[in-house]
mmCIF file of C-alpha atoms in Angstrom:
data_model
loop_
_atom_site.group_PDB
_atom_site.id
_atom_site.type_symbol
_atom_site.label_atom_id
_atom_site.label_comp_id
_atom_site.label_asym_id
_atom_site.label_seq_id
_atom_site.Cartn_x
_atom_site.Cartn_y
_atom_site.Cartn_z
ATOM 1 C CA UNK A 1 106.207 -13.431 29.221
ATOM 2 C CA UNK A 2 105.029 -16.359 28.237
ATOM 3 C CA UNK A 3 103.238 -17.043 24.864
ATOM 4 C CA UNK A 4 100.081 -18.184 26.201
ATOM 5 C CA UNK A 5 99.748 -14.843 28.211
ATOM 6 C CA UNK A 6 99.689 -13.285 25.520
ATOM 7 C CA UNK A 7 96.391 -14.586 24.151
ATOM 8 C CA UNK A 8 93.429 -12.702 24.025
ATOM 9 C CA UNK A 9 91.021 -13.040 26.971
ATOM 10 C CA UNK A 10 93.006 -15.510 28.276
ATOM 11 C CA UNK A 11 91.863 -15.160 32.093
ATOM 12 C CA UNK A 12 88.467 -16.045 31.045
ATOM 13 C CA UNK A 13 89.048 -18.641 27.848
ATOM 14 C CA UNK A 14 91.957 -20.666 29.257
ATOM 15 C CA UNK A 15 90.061 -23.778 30.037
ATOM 16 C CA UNK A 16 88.489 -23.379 26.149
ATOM 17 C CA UNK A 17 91.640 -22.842 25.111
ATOM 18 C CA UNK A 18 93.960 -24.907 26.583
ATOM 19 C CA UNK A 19 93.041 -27.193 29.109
ATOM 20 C CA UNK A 20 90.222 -28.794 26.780
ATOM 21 C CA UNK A 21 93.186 -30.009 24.970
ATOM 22 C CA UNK A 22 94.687 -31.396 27.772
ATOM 23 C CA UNK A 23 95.263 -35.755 27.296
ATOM 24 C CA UNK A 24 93.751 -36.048 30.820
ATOM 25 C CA UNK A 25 90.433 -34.485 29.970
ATOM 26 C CA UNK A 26 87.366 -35.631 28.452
ATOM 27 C CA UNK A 27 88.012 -34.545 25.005
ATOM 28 C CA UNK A 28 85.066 -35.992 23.295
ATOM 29 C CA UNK A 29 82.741 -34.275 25.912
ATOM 30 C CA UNK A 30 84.384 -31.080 26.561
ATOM 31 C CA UNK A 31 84.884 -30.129 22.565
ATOM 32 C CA UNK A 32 80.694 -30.821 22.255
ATOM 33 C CA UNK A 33 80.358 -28.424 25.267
ATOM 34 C CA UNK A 34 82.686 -26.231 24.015
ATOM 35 C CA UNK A 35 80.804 -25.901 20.658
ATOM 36 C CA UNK A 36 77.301 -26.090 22.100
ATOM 37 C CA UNK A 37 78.684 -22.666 24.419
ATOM 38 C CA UNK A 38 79.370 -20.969 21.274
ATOM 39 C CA UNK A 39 76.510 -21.561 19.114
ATOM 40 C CA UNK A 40 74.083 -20.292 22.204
ATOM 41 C CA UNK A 41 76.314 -17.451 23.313
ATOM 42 C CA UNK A 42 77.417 -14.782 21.058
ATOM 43 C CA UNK A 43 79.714 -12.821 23.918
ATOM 44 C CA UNK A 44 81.669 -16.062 24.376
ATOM 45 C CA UNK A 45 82.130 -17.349 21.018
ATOM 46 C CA UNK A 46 83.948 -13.929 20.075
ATOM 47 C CA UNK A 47 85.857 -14.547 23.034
ATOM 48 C CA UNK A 48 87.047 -17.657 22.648
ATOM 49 C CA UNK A 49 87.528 -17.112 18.444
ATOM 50 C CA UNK A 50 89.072 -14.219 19.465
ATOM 51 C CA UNK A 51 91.924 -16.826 21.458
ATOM 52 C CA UNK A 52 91.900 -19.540 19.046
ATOM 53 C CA UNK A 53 92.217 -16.411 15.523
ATOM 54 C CA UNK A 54 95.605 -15.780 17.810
ATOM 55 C CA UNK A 55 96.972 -18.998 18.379
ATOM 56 C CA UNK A 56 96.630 -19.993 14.426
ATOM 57 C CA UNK A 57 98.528 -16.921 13.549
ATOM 58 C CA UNK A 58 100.756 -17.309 16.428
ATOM 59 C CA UNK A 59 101.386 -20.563 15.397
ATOM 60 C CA UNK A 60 103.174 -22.394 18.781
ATOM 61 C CA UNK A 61 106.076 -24.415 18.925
ATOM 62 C CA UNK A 62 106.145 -28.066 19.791
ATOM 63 C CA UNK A 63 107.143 -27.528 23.311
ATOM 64 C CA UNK A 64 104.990 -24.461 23.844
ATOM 65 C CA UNK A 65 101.987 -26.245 22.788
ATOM 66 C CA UNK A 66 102.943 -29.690 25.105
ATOM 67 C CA UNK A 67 103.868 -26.848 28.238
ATOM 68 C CA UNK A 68 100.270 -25.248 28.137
ATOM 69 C CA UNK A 69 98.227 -28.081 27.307
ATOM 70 C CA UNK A 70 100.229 -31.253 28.307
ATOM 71 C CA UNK A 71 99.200 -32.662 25.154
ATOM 72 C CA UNK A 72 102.906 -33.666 22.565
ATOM 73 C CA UNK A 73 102.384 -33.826 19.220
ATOM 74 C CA UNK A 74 105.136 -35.801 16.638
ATOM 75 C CA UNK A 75 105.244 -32.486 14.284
ATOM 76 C CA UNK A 76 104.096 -29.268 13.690
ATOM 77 C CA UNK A 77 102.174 -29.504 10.386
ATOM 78 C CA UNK A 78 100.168 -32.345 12.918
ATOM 79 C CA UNK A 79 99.312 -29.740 15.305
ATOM 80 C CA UNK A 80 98.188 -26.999 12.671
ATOM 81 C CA UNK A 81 96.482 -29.681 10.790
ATOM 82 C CA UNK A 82 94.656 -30.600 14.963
ATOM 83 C CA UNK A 83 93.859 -27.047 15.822
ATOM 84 C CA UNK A 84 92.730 -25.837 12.399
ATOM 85 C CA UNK A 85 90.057 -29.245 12.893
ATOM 86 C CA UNK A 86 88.936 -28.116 16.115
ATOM 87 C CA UNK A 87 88.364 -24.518 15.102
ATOM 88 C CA UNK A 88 86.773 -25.756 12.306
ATOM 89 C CA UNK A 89 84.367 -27.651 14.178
ATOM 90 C CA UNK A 90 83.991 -25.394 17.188
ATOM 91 C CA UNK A 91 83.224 -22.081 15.015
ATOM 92 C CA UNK A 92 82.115 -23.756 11.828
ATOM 93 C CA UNK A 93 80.917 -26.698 10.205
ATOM 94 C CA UNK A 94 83.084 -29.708 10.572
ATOM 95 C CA UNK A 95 81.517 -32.068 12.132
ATOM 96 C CA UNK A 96 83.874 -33.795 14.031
ATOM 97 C CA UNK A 97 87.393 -32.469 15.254
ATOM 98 C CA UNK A 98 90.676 -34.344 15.252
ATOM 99 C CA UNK A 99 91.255 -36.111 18.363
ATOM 100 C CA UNK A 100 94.477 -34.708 20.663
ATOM 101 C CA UNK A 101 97.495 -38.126 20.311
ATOM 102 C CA UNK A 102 97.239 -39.894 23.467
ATOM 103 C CA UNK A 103 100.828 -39.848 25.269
ATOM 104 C CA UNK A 104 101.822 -42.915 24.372
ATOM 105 C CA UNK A 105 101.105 -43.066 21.155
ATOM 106 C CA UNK A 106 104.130 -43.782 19.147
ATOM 107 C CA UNK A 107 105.725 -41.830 16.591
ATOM 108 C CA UNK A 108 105.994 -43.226 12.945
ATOM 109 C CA UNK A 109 108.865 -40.808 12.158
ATOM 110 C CA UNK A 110 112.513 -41.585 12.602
ATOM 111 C CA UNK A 111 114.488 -41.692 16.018
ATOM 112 C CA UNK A 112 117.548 -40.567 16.605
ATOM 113 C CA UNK A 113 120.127 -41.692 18.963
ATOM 114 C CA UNK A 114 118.117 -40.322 21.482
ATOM 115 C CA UNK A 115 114.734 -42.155 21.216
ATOM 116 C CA UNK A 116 113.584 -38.438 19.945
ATOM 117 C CA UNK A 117 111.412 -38.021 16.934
ATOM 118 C CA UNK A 118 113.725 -36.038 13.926
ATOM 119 C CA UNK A 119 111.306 -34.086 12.621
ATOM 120 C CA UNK A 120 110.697 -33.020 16.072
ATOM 121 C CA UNK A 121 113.922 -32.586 16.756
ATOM 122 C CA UNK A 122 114.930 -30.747 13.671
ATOM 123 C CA UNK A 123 111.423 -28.703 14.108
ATOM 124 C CA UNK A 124 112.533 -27.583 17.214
ATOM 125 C CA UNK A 125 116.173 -26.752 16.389
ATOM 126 C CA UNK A 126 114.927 -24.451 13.523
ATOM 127 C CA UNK A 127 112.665 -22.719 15.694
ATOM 128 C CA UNK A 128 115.955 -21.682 18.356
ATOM 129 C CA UNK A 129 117.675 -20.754 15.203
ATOM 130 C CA UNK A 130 115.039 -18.336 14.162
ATOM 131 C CA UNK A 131 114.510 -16.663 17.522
ATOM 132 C CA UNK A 132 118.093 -16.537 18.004
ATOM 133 C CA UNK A 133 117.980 -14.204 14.843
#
């Protein structure tokens, strides 16, 4: 099962979820809609806080995050440091959220041999390790 199936509500929240982070969408638009929805409706904002309490404990890898949403990001602490903005601003008072790294944009960090980030890389390796245990 995948990780994202997992997530409460998730047949009814996956656009507010995960495809609002998506590169491709309208970011800027879709987060004010997004917040607007749960300031007027009470059944959907404990919906969709209900999805978004999960996936900050959960706390997704790299690659699951980039699989659901098609959106990379360089490290980890970037994209608990991006979703803990946009919950912020969604279900409280920040008042503007992080914007998702375009595609292209290019990482500060190290490459290896590879062309591949090392914290990335060394994220991600720790990660296998752990589940392997």
């Amino acid at each position: 099962m995948r990780w994202q199936d997992q997530i409460p509500n998730i047949d009814n929240v996956r656009w507010a979820l995960l495809w609002v982070h998506n590169v491709e969408a309208e970011f800027h638009r879709d987060a004010a809609n997004l917040r607007d929805e749960v300031r007027a409706h009470a059944e959907l904002r404990a919906a969709y806080q209900a999805a978004y309490d999960y996936v900050l404990a959960y706390d997704p890898t790299l690659r699951e995050w980039a699989s659901a949403t098609d959106t990379p990001f360089c490290t980890r602490e970037q994209l608990r440091e991006y979703l803990q903005a946009f919950y912020d601003y969604v279900f409280g008072d920040r008042p503007e959220p992080i914007y998702p790294p375009p595609n292209d944009e290019p990482c500060p960090h190290e490459k290896n041999k590879r062309g591949q980030c090392v914290l990335a890389v060394a994220e991600r390796e720790a990660q296998e390790r752990n589940d392997d245990d």
